[in-house]
mmCIF file of C-alpha atoms in Angstrom:
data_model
loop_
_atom_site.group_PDB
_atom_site.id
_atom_site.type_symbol
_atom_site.label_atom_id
_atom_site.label_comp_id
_atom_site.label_asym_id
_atom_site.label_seq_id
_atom_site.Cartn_x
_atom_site.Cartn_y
_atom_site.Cartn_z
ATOM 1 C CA UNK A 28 9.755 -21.004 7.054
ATOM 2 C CA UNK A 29 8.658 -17.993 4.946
ATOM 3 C CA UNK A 30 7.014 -14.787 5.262
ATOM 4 C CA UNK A 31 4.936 -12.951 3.513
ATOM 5 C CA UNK A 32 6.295 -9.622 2.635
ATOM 6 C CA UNK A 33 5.323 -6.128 0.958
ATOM 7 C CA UNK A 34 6.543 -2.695 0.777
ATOM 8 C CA UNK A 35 3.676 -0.036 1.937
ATOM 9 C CA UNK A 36 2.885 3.459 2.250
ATOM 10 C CA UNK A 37 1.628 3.095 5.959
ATOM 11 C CA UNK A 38 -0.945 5.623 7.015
ATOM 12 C CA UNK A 39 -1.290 7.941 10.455
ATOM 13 C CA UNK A 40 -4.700 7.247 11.827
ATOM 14 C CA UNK A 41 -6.163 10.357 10.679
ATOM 15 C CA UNK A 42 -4.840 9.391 6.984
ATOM 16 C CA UNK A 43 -6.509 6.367 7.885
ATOM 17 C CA UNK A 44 -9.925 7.291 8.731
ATOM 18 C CA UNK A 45 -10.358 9.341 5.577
ATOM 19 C CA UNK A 46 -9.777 6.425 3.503
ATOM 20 C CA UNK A 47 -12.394 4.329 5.976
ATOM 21 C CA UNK A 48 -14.576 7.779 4.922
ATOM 22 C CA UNK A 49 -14.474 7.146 0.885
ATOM 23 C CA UNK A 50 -14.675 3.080 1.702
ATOM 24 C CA UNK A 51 -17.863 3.302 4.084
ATOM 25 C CA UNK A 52 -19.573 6.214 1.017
ATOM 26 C CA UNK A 53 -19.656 2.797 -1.511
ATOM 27 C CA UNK A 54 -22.798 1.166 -1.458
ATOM 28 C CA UNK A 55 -21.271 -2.865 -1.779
ATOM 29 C CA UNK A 56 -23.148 -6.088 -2.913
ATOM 30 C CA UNK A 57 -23.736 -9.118 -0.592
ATOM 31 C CA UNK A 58 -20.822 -10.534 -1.461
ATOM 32 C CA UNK A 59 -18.064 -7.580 -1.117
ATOM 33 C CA UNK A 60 -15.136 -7.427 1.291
ATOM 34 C CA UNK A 61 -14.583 -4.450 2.636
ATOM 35 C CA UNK A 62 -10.957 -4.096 3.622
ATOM 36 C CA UNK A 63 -10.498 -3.474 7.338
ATOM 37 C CA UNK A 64 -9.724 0.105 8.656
ATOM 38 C CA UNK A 65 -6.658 -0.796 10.290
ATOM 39 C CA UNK A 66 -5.527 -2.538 7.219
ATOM 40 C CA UNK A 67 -5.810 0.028 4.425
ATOM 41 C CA UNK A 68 -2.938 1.192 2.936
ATOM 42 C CA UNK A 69 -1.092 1.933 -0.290
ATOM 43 C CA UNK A 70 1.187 -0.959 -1.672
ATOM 44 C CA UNK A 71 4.970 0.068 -3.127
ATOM 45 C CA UNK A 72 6.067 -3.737 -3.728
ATOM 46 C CA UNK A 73 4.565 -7.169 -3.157
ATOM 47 C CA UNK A 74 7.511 -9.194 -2.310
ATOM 48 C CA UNK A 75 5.471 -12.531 -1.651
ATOM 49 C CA UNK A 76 7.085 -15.415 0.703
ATOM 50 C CA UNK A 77 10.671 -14.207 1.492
ATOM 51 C CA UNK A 78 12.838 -17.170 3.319
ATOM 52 C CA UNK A 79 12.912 -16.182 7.094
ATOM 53 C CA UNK A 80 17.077 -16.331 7.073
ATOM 54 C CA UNK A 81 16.829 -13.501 4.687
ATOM 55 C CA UNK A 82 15.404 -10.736 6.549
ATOM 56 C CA UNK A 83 18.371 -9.885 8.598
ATOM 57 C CA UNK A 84 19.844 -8.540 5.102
ATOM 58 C CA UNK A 85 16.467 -7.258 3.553
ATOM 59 C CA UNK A 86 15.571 -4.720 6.041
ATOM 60 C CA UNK A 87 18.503 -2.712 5.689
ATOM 61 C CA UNK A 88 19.348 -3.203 2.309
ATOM 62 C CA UNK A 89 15.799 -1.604 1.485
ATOM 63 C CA UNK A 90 16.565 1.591 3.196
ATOM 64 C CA UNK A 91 16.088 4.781 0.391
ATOM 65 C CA UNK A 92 16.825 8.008 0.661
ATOM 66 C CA UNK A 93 13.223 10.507 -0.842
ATOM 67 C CA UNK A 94 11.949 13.154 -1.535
ATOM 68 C CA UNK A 95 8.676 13.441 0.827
ATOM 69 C CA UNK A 96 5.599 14.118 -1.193
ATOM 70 C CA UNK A 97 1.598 14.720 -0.419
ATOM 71 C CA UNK A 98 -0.452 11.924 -2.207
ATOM 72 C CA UNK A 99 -4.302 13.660 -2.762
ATOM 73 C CA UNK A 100 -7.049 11.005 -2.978
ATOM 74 C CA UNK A 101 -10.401 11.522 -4.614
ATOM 75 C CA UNK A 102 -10.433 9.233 -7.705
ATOM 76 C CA UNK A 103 -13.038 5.714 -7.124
ATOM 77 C CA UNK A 104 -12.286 3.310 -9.566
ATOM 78 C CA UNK A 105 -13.269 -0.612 -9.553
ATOM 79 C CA UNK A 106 -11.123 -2.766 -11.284
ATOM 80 C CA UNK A 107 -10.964 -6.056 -13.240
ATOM 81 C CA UNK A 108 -12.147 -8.729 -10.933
ATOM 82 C CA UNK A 109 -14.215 -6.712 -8.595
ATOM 83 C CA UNK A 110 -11.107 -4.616 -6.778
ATOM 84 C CA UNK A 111 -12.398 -1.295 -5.666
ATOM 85 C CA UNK A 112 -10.081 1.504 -5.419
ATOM 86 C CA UNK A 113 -9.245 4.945 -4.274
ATOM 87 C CA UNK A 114 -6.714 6.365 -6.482
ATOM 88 C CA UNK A 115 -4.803 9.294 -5.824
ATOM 89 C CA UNK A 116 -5.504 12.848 -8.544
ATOM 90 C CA UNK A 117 -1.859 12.153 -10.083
ATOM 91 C CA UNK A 118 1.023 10.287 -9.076
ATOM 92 C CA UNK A 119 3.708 12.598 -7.787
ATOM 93 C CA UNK A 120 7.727 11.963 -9.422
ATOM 94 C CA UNK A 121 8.676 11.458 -5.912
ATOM 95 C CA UNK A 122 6.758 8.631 -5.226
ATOM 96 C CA UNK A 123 7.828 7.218 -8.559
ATOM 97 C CA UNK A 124 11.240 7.635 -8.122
ATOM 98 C CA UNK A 125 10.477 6.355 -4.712
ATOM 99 C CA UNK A 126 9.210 2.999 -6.600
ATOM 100 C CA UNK A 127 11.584 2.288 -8.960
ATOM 101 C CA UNK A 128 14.799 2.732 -5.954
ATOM 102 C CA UNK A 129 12.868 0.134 -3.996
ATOM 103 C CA UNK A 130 12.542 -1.844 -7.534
ATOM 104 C CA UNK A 131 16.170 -1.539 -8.066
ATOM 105 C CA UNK A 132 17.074 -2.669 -4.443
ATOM 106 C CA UNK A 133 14.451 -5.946 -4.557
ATOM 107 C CA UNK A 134 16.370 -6.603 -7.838
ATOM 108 C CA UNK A 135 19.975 -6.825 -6.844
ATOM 109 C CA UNK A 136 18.353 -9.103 -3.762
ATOM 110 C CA UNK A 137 17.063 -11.248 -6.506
ATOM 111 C CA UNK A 138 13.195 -10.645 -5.261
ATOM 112 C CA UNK A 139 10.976 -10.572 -8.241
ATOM 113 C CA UNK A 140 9.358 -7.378 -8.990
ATOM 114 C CA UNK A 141 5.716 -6.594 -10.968
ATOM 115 C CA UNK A 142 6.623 -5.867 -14.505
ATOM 116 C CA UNK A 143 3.417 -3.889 -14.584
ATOM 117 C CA UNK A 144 3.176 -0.288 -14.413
ATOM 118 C CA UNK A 145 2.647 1.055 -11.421
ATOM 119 C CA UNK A 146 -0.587 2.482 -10.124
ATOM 120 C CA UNK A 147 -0.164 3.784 -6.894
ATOM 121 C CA UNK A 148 -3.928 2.980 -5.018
ATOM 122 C CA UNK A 149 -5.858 2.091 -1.723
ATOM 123 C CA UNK A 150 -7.544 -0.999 -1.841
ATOM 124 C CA UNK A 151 -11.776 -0.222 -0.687
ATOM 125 C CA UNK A 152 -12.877 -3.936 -1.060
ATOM 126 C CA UNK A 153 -12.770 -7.016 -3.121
ATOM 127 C CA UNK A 154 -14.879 -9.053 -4.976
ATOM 128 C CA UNK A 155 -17.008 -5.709 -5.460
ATOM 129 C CA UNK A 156 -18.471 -6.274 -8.795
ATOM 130 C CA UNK A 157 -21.878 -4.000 -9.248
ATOM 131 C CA UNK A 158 -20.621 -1.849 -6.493
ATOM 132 C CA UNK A 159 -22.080 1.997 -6.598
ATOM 133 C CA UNK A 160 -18.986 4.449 -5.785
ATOM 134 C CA UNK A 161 -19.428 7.748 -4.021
ATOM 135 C CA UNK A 162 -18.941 11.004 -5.884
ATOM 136 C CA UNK A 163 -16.779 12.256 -3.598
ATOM 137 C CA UNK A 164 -15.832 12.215 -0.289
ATOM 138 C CA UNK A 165 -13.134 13.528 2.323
ATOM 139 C CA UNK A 166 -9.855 15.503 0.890
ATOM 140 C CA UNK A 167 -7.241 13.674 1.908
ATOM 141 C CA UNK A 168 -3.875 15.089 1.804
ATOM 142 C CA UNK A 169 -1.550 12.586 2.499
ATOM 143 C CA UNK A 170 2.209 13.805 3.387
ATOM 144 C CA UNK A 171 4.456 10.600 3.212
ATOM 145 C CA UNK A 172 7.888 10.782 5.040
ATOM 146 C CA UNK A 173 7.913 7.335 5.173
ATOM 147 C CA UNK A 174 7.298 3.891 4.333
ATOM 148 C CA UNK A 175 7.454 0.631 5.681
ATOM 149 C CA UNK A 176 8.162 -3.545 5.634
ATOM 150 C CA UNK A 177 5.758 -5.107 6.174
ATOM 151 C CA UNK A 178 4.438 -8.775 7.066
ATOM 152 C CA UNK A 179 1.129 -10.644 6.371
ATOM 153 C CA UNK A 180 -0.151 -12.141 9.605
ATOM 154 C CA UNK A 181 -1.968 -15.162 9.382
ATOM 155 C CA UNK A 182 -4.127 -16.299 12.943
ATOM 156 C CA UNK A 183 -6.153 -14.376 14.962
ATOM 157 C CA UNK A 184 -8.434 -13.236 12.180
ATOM 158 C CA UNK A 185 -5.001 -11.979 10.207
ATOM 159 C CA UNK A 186 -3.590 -8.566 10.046
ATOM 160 C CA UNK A 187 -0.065 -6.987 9.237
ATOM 161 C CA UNK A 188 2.718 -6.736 11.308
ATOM 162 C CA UNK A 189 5.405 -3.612 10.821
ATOM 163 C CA UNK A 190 8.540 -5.384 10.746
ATOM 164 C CA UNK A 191 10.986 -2.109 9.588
ATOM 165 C CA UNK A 192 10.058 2.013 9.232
ATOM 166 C CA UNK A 193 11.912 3.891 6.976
ATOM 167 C CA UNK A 194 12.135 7.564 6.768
ATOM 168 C CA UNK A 195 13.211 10.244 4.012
ATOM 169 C CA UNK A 196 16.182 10.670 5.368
ATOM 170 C CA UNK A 197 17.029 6.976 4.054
ATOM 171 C CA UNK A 198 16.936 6.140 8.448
ATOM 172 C CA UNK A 199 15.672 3.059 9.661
ATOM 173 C CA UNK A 200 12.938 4.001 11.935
#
């Protein structure tokens, strides 16, 4: 059996609720799909379907040490196939350092990694084509200390699952 993984800045509720803030200001077609509140989030690494036998050794062997940063938000974007985005102003060298440890790490476990550059975002919605963003809308300030494993639920109308936390410090959590 597999599961499906990624690697994710995880939000505090108030964190949370901002981003809900800038989603709820788009005006969406018929057809758009918001992303639920209590799934938003910012993606580090899409690992896919991982074997269940090899968690035991993922979770620890993803443990980095970082340097906290604050992400700011404020930058609406919609992408190629109707993805709409918050973005934060600039992408601070922690977090990108941050990236390319966990990129290192998912490589020596042999998980495939994007070859893309990375563009660190919240997903709003998808399959928002002809969506009208807001021109602005909360400040968010987002201090990350930590990030975290997590799983894709499927079931029960779905949802993600927090399988390890990982702090600065390079601590499981």
């Amino acid at each position: 059996m597999a599961a499906r993984l990624f690697i994710a800045l995880w939000p505090e509720d108030g964190v949370r609720d901002a981003l809900a803030a800038w989603r709820d200001g788009w005006q969406w077609p018929r057809h758009a799909t918001p992303v639920r509140t209590a799934r938003l989030h910012v993606t580090l690494h899409f690992l896919g379907d991982v074997a269940a036998e090899r968690l035991p050794d993922l979770g620890p062997a993803l443990a980095c040490q970082f340097e906290p940063f604050t992400l700011s938000f404020g930058h609406n974007q919609l992408w190629p196939h109707g993805i709409a985005v918050l973005e934060p102003h600039s992408t601070p060298a922690a977090l990108t350092t941050l990236h390319a440890a966990l990129a290192l790490r998912l490589q020596q476990l042999g998980v495939p990694t994007d070859s893309r550059p990375y563009r660190p975002h919240a997903t709003l919605a998808r399959r928002a084509a002809g969506a009208t963003s807001p021109q602005c809308g909360p400040a968010i300030d987002w201090r990350v200390e930590r990030y975290a494993l997590m799983q894709s639920v499927t079931g029960h109308g779905g949802g993600y699952a927090t399988l390890r936390s990982y702090g600065a410090s390079g601590d499981i959590l």
